[in-house]
Coordinates of C-alpha atoms and ligand atoms in Angstrom, one line a residue:
M6 CA -52.1 -156.3 -21.2
S7 CA -55.0 -157.6 -23.3
E8 CA -58.5 -156.5 -22.4
D9 CA -59.7 -160.1 -21.9
L10 CA -56.9 -160.7 -19.4
L11 CA -57.8 -157.6 -17.6
K12 CA -61.5 -158.5 -17.4
G13 CA -60.7 -161.8 -15.8
M14 CA -58.4 -160.3 -13.2
H15 CA -59.5 -160.5 -9.6
I16 CA -58.3 -157.7 -7.5
P17 CA -58.8 -158.5 -3.8
R18 CA -60.0 -155.8 -1.5
P19 CA -57.0 -154.6 0.6
D20 CA -56.6 -154.2 4.3
V21 CA -55.5 -150.8 5.7
F22 CA -52.4 -150.3 7.8
D23 CA -50.4 -147.4 9.2
F24 CA -47.8 -146.2 6.9
E25 CA -45.6 -143.2 7.8
G26 CA -48.4 -142.1 10.1
I27 CA -51.2 -142.3 7.6
T28 CA -53.8 -144.9 6.7
M29 CA -52.7 -146.8 3.6
I30 CA -53.2 -149.9 1.5
H31 CA -50.5 -151.9 -0.1
Y32 CA -51.5 -150.9 -3.7
F33 CA -50.0 -147.5 -2.9
T34 CA -46.9 -148.6 -1.0
D35 CA -45.8 -151.7 -2.9
N36 CA -43.6 -149.6 -5.2
W37 CA -42.5 -147.2 -2.4
E38 CA -38.8 -147.3 -3.1
K39 CA -39.3 -146.2 -6.7
V40 CA -41.8 -143.6 -5.6
Q41 CA -39.5 -142.0 -3.1
N42 CA -36.6 -142.1 -5.5
F43 CA -38.6 -140.9 -8.5
Q44 CA -36.6 -138.4 -10.5
A45 CA -38.8 -135.4 -11.3
R46 CA -37.8 -133.0 -14.1
P47 CA -37.9 -129.2 -13.8
N48 CA -40.9 -128.9 -16.1
D49 CA -43.0 -131.7 -14.6
I50 CA -46.3 -130.6 -13.3
L51 CA -47.6 -132.4 -10.2
I52 CA -51.4 -132.6 -9.7
A53 CA -52.0 -133.2 -6.1
T54 CA -55.3 -133.9 -4.3
Y55 CA -57.0 -135.7 -1.5
P56 CA -58.8 -138.5 -3.4
K57 CA -62.1 -137.4 -5.0
A58 CA -61.4 -133.7 -4.9
G59 CA -61.3 -133.1 -8.7
T60 CA -58.1 -134.8 -9.8
T61 CA -59.4 -136.2 -13.1
W62 CA -61.1 -132.9 -13.9
V63 CA -57.9 -130.8 -13.5
S64 CA -55.8 -133.6 -15.1
Y65 CA -57.9 -133.5 -18.2
I66 CA -57.9 -129.7 -18.3
L67 CA -54.1 -129.7 -18.1
D68 CA -53.8 -132.4 -20.7
L69 CA -56.0 -130.5 -23.1
L70 CA -54.2 -127.2 -22.5
Y71 CA -50.9 -128.8 -23.3
F72 CA -51.7 -131.6 -25.7
G73 CA -55.2 -131.0 -27.0
Q74 CA -53.9 -130.1 -30.4
Q75 CA -51.9 -133.3 -30.8
S76 CA -53.0 -136.3 -33.0
P77 CA -56.7 -137.3 -33.0
E78 CA -55.5 -140.8 -32.2
R79 CA -54.1 -139.6 -28.9
Q80 CA -57.5 -138.0 -28.1
S81 CA -59.5 -141.0 -28.9
S82 CA -57.3 -143.8 -27.6
L83 CA -55.2 -142.8 -24.6
P84 CA -57.1 -142.8 -21.3
I85 CA -56.4 -140.2 -18.7
Y86 CA -54.7 -142.5 -16.4
E87 CA -52.0 -143.1 -19.0
R88 CA -51.7 -139.5 -20.0
V89 CA -51.4 -138.4 -16.4
P90 CA -49.8 -141.3 -14.5
F91 CA -50.8 -141.8 -10.8
L92 CA -47.3 -141.8 -9.2
E93 CA -47.9 -144.2 -6.2
F94 CA -50.3 -146.5 -8.0
A95 CA -49.1 -150.1 -8.0
V96 CA -52.0 -152.3 -9.0
P97 CA -51.3 -155.1 -11.5
V98 CA -53.9 -153.9 -14.0
I99 CA -51.6 -151.3 -15.5
P100 CA -47.9 -150.6 -15.1
P101 CA -46.9 -148.8 -11.9
G102 CA -47.2 -145.1 -11.9
T103 CA -43.5 -144.5 -11.8
E104 CA -42.9 -146.6 -14.8
L105 CA -45.7 -144.9 -16.8
A106 CA -44.3 -141.5 -15.8
D107 CA -40.8 -142.5 -16.8
K108 CA -42.1 -143.6 -20.2
L109 CA -44.0 -140.5 -20.9
Q110 CA -42.9 -138.9 -24.2
T111 CA -44.7 -135.6 -23.6
S112 CA -43.2 -132.5 -22.2
P113 CA -44.2 -131.3 -19.7
R114 CA -45.0 -134.5 -17.9
L115 CA -48.3 -134.3 -16.0
I116 CA -48.2 -136.5 -12.9
K117 CA -50.9 -137.2 -10.4
T118 CA -50.5 -137.9 -6.7
H119 CA -52.8 -138.3 -3.6
L120 CA -49.8 -138.2 -1.2
P121 CA -49.9 -135.8 1.7
V122 CA -47.4 -133.1 1.3
Q123 CA -44.8 -134.6 3.6
L124 CA -44.6 -137.8 1.6
V125 CA -44.1 -136.3 -1.8
P126 CA -40.7 -137.4 -3.3
K127 CA -38.1 -134.8 -2.7
S128 CA -37.1 -134.4 -6.3
F129 CA -40.3 -132.5 -7.0
W130 CA -39.2 -129.8 -4.5
E131 CA -35.5 -129.9 -5.6
Q132 CA -36.5 -129.4 -9.2
N133 CA -38.9 -126.6 -8.2
C134 CA -41.7 -128.3 -10.2
R135 CA -45.0 -126.6 -10.6
V136 CA -47.8 -128.1 -8.5
V137 CA -51.5 -127.7 -8.9
Y138 CA -53.4 -128.8 -5.7
V139 CA -57.2 -129.2 -5.7
G140 CA -59.2 -129.1 -2.5
R141 CA -62.8 -130.0 -2.1
N142 CA -65.1 -129.4 0.9
A143 CA -65.0 -132.2 3.4
K144 CA -68.6 -133.2 3.2
D145 CA -68.8 -133.6 -0.5
N146 CA -65.4 -135.1 -0.6
A147 CA -66.5 -137.8 2.0
V148 CA -69.6 -138.6 0.1
S149 CA -67.7 -139.0 -3.2
Y150 CA -65.1 -141.1 -1.5
F151 CA -67.7 -143.4 0.0
H152 CA -69.3 -144.1 -3.3
F153 CA -65.9 -144.6 -4.9
D154 CA -64.9 -147.1 -2.2
R155 CA -68.2 -149.0 -2.9
M156 CA -67.4 -149.5 -6.5
N157 CA -63.6 -149.8 -6.6
S158 CA -62.1 -153.1 -5.6
V159 CA -58.7 -151.5 -5.1
Q160 CA -60.1 -149.7 -2.1
P161 CA -61.0 -151.2 1.3
E162 CA -64.7 -152.1 1.9
P163 CA -66.4 -148.9 3.0
G164 CA -69.1 -150.4 5.2
D165 CA -72.2 -148.4 5.7
W166 CA -72.4 -144.6 5.4
N167 CA -72.7 -144.0 9.1
G168 CA -69.6 -145.9 9.8
Y169 CA -67.9 -144.3 6.9
I170 CA -68.3 -140.8 8.2
E171 CA -66.8 -141.9 11.5
K172 CA -63.9 -143.3 9.7
F173 CA -63.5 -140.1 7.6
M174 CA -63.6 -138.0 10.7
A175 CA -61.1 -140.2 12.5
G176 CA -58.7 -139.8 9.5
N177 CA -58.8 -143.5 8.7
T178 CA -59.7 -143.3 5.0
V179 CA -56.9 -144.2 2.6
F180 CA -54.3 -141.4 2.4
G181 CA -55.1 -140.3 6.0
P182 CA -57.0 -137.4 7.4
W183 CA -58.6 -135.1 4.8
Y184 CA -58.0 -132.3 7.4
D185 CA -54.2 -132.7 7.5
H186 CA -54.0 -133.2 3.8
V187 CA -55.7 -130.0 2.8
I188 CA -54.0 -128.0 5.5
G189 CA -50.6 -129.5 4.9
W190 CA -50.7 -128.4 1.2
W191 CA -52.2 -125.0 2.2
E192 CA -49.2 -124.4 4.5
K193 CA -46.8 -125.5 1.8
K194 CA -48.0 -122.7 -0.4
K195 CA -46.5 -120.2 2.1
S196 CA -43.0 -121.4 1.5
Y197 CA -43.2 -122.8 -2.0
S198 CA -44.4 -120.3 -4.6
N199 CA -44.7 -122.8 -7.5
L200 CA -48.0 -124.1 -6.1
L201 CA -51.4 -123.2 -7.2
Y202 CA -54.2 -124.1 -4.8
L203 CA -57.5 -124.6 -6.5
F204 CA -61.0 -125.4 -5.2
F205 CA -63.4 -127.9 -6.7
E206 CA -66.3 -125.5 -5.8
D207 CA -64.6 -122.7 -7.8
L208 CA -64.3 -125.0 -10.8
V209 CA -68.0 -125.9 -10.6
E210 CA -69.0 -122.2 -10.2
D211 CA -67.0 -120.9 -13.1
T212 CA -64.8 -123.3 -15.0
G213 CA -63.7 -120.7 -17.6
R214 CA -62.4 -118.4 -14.8
E215 CA -60.4 -121.2 -13.2
L216 CA -59.0 -122.1 -16.7
E217 CA -57.8 -118.6 -16.9
H218 CA -56.3 -118.9 -13.5
L219 CA -54.5 -122.1 -14.5
C220 CA -53.2 -120.5 -17.8
S221 CA -51.8 -117.6 -15.9
F222 CA -50.1 -119.8 -13.3
L223 CA -48.6 -122.0 -16.1
G224 CA -47.6 -119.1 -18.3
L225 CA -49.8 -120.3 -21.2
S226 CA -51.3 -117.9 -23.7
T227 CA -53.9 -120.4 -25.0
P228 CA -56.2 -118.5 -27.4
I229 CA -59.7 -117.7 -26.2
E230 CA -61.4 -119.9 -28.8
E231 CA -59.2 -122.9 -27.7
R232 CA -59.9 -122.2 -24.1
E233 CA -63.6 -122.1 -24.8
R234 CA -63.4 -125.5 -26.6
I235 CA -61.6 -126.9 -23.6
R236 CA -64.1 -125.5 -21.2
E237 CA -66.9 -127.2 -23.1
G238 CA -65.0 -130.5 -23.4
V239 CA -64.4 -130.7 -19.6
Q240 CA -68.0 -130.1 -18.5
F241 CA -69.3 -132.9 -16.4
D242 CA -71.6 -134.4 -19.0
A243 CA -69.0 -134.3 -21.7
M244 CA -66.4 -136.0 -19.5
K245 CA -68.9 -138.6 -18.3
K246 CA -69.5 -139.6 -21.9
N247 CA -65.9 -139.6 -22.8
P248 CA -64.3 -143.1 -22.4
M249 CA -60.8 -141.5 -22.2
A250 CA -61.8 -139.4 -19.2
N251 CA -64.4 -141.5 -17.4
Y252 CA -62.4 -144.5 -16.3
S253 CA -64.7 -146.9 -18.0
T254 CA -61.6 -148.6 -19.5
I255 CA -60.1 -149.6 -16.2
P256 CA -61.3 -153.0 -14.9
V257 CA -61.3 -152.6 -11.1
M258 CA -64.3 -150.3 -11.0
D259 CA -67.9 -151.5 -11.1
F260 CA -70.0 -148.7 -12.6
K261 CA -73.2 -150.7 -11.9
I262 CA -72.6 -149.9 -8.2
S263 CA -71.6 -146.3 -8.8
P264 CA -70.1 -144.5 -11.9
F265 CA -66.7 -142.8 -11.6
M266 CA -68.3 -139.6 -12.9
R267 CA -71.1 -139.8 -10.4
K268 CA -72.7 -136.3 -9.8
G269 CA -70.0 -133.7 -10.0
K270 CA -72.0 -131.3 -7.8
V271 CA -71.4 -129.0 -4.8
G272 CA -73.8 -129.8 -2.0
D273 CA -74.7 -133.4 -2.8
W274 CA -73.7 -134.1 0.9
K275 CA -77.2 -132.8 1.8
N276 CA -78.6 -136.0 0.3
H277 CA -76.5 -138.2 2.6
F278 CA -75.9 -136.5 5.9
T279 CA -78.7 -136.8 8.5
V280 CA -79.2 -133.7 10.7
A281 CA -77.5 -135.5 13.6
Q282 CA -74.6 -136.6 11.4
N283 CA -74.2 -133.1 10.2
E284 CA -74.1 -131.6 13.7
T285 CA -71.5 -134.1 14.8
F286 CA -69.4 -133.5 11.7
D287 CA -69.6 -129.7 12.1
Q288 CA -68.4 -129.8 15.7
H289 CA -65.6 -132.1 14.8
Y290 CA -64.7 -130.0 11.8
K291 CA -64.4 -126.8 13.8
R292 CA -61.9 -128.5 16.2
W293 CA -59.7 -129.8 13.4
M294 CA -59.8 -126.6 11.3
K295 CA -59.6 -124.1 14.1
D296 CA -56.0 -123.0 13.5
T297 CA -56.1 -122.6 9.7
T298 CA -57.0 -119.7 7.4
L299 CA -58.2 -122.3 4.9
T300 CA -61.9 -122.2 4.2
F301 CA -64.2 -124.2 2.0
R302 CA -67.7 -123.6 0.6
T303 CA -70.2 -126.5 1.1
E304 CA -72.8 -124.9 -1.2
L305 CA -72.9 -122.4 -4.0
Ligands
PPS14 S1 -59.8 -139.8 -8.0 O1 -60.3 -141.2 -8.0 O2 -59.3 -139.4 -6.7 O3 -58.9 -139.4 -9.1 O4 -61.2 -138.9 -8.2 P1 -61.2 -137.4 -8.6 O5 -61.1 -137.3 -10.0 O6 -60.4 -136.6 -7.7 O7 -62.7 -137.0 -8.2 C1 -63.9 -137.5 -8.7 C2 -65.0 -136.6 -8.4 O8 -64.9 -135.4 -9.3 C3 -66.0 -135.3 -10.1 N1 -65.7 -134.8 -11.4 C4 -66.4 -133.7 -11.9 N2 -67.3 -132.9 -11.4 C5 -67.7 -131.9 -12.2 N3 -67.3 -131.7 -13.4 C6 -66.4 -132.5 -14.0 N4 -66.0 -132.2 -15.2 C7 -65.8 -133.5 -13.2 N5 -64.9 -134.5 -13.4 C8 -64.9 -135.2 -12.3 C9 -66.6 -136.7 -10.1 O9 -67.9 -136.8 -10.6 C10 -66.4 -137.2 -8.7 O10 -67.3 -136.5 -7.8 P2 -68.7 -137.0 -7.4 O11 -69.2 -136.1 -6.3 O12 -68.5 -138.4 -6.8 O13 -69.6 -137.0 -8.6

């Protein structure tokens, strides 16, 4: 599709509805039959996250680990959302995620999803695909999601921040409750060994260490110098400047409202939560998370 056509395209804000027990919008369910019947291949790598947990960061890291040495044209002209198709995405600004994934020429194919574990197409499990899950603490995740919903017309209107936290706590943000998402994938890890569970906070704390972690999970022996180059290339400031990684080429986001690469910090929630909001959130959090061994850091 030509850039001019894309710029003129009006994407109406969608309504939410219940879909298989989670809050959804039609942009992620319109292609559902093809999503559910998607044929994964044994060497596919699925990058799974709740929205705004570090998907693009890990996608770009994996892309560079596997294909960073490929042609300079690829590095300068193929945006991340085409390198790593978003499986359930069905917004008429780019081809549906299933189609982009089917057309990928690279091996392994890197595929992104925000689906909760129970809705992932079964072929990924049947093929024993490797899965990298990224979790981010609920407070920063909620803040990031709020700003994303403000600037992205594919998402429902977020309303004000106070109402948004209520919605987040009630599990009514798109893709359902953050709580169930992070726990569902955490539980999956117990029965499915091909799953690496990473944390956004760990990536911020020591990207190099997490890169090593990824390489060992994926069985990659990327030379140290190359790993160091990748570590530098995926720092927040570098990615923010990089049009292939910062989503500036997709027409549905208004960076004047808020950029995709917004802050990239742990603890930004402190600039948003009032003391009262924080207390209510903490109490609610304890109830939802009381039965899990999963813990998150809200500051470093
Ligand atoms: S999406 O739309 O769900 O795919 O978004 P996602 O990529 O999961 O999350 C976007 C947030 O991740 C931050 N980000 C980074 N932080 C630090 N370093 C790097 N390299 C990096 N890349 C992306 C991005 O800034 C969003 O978080 P916030 O808190 O809004 O800044």
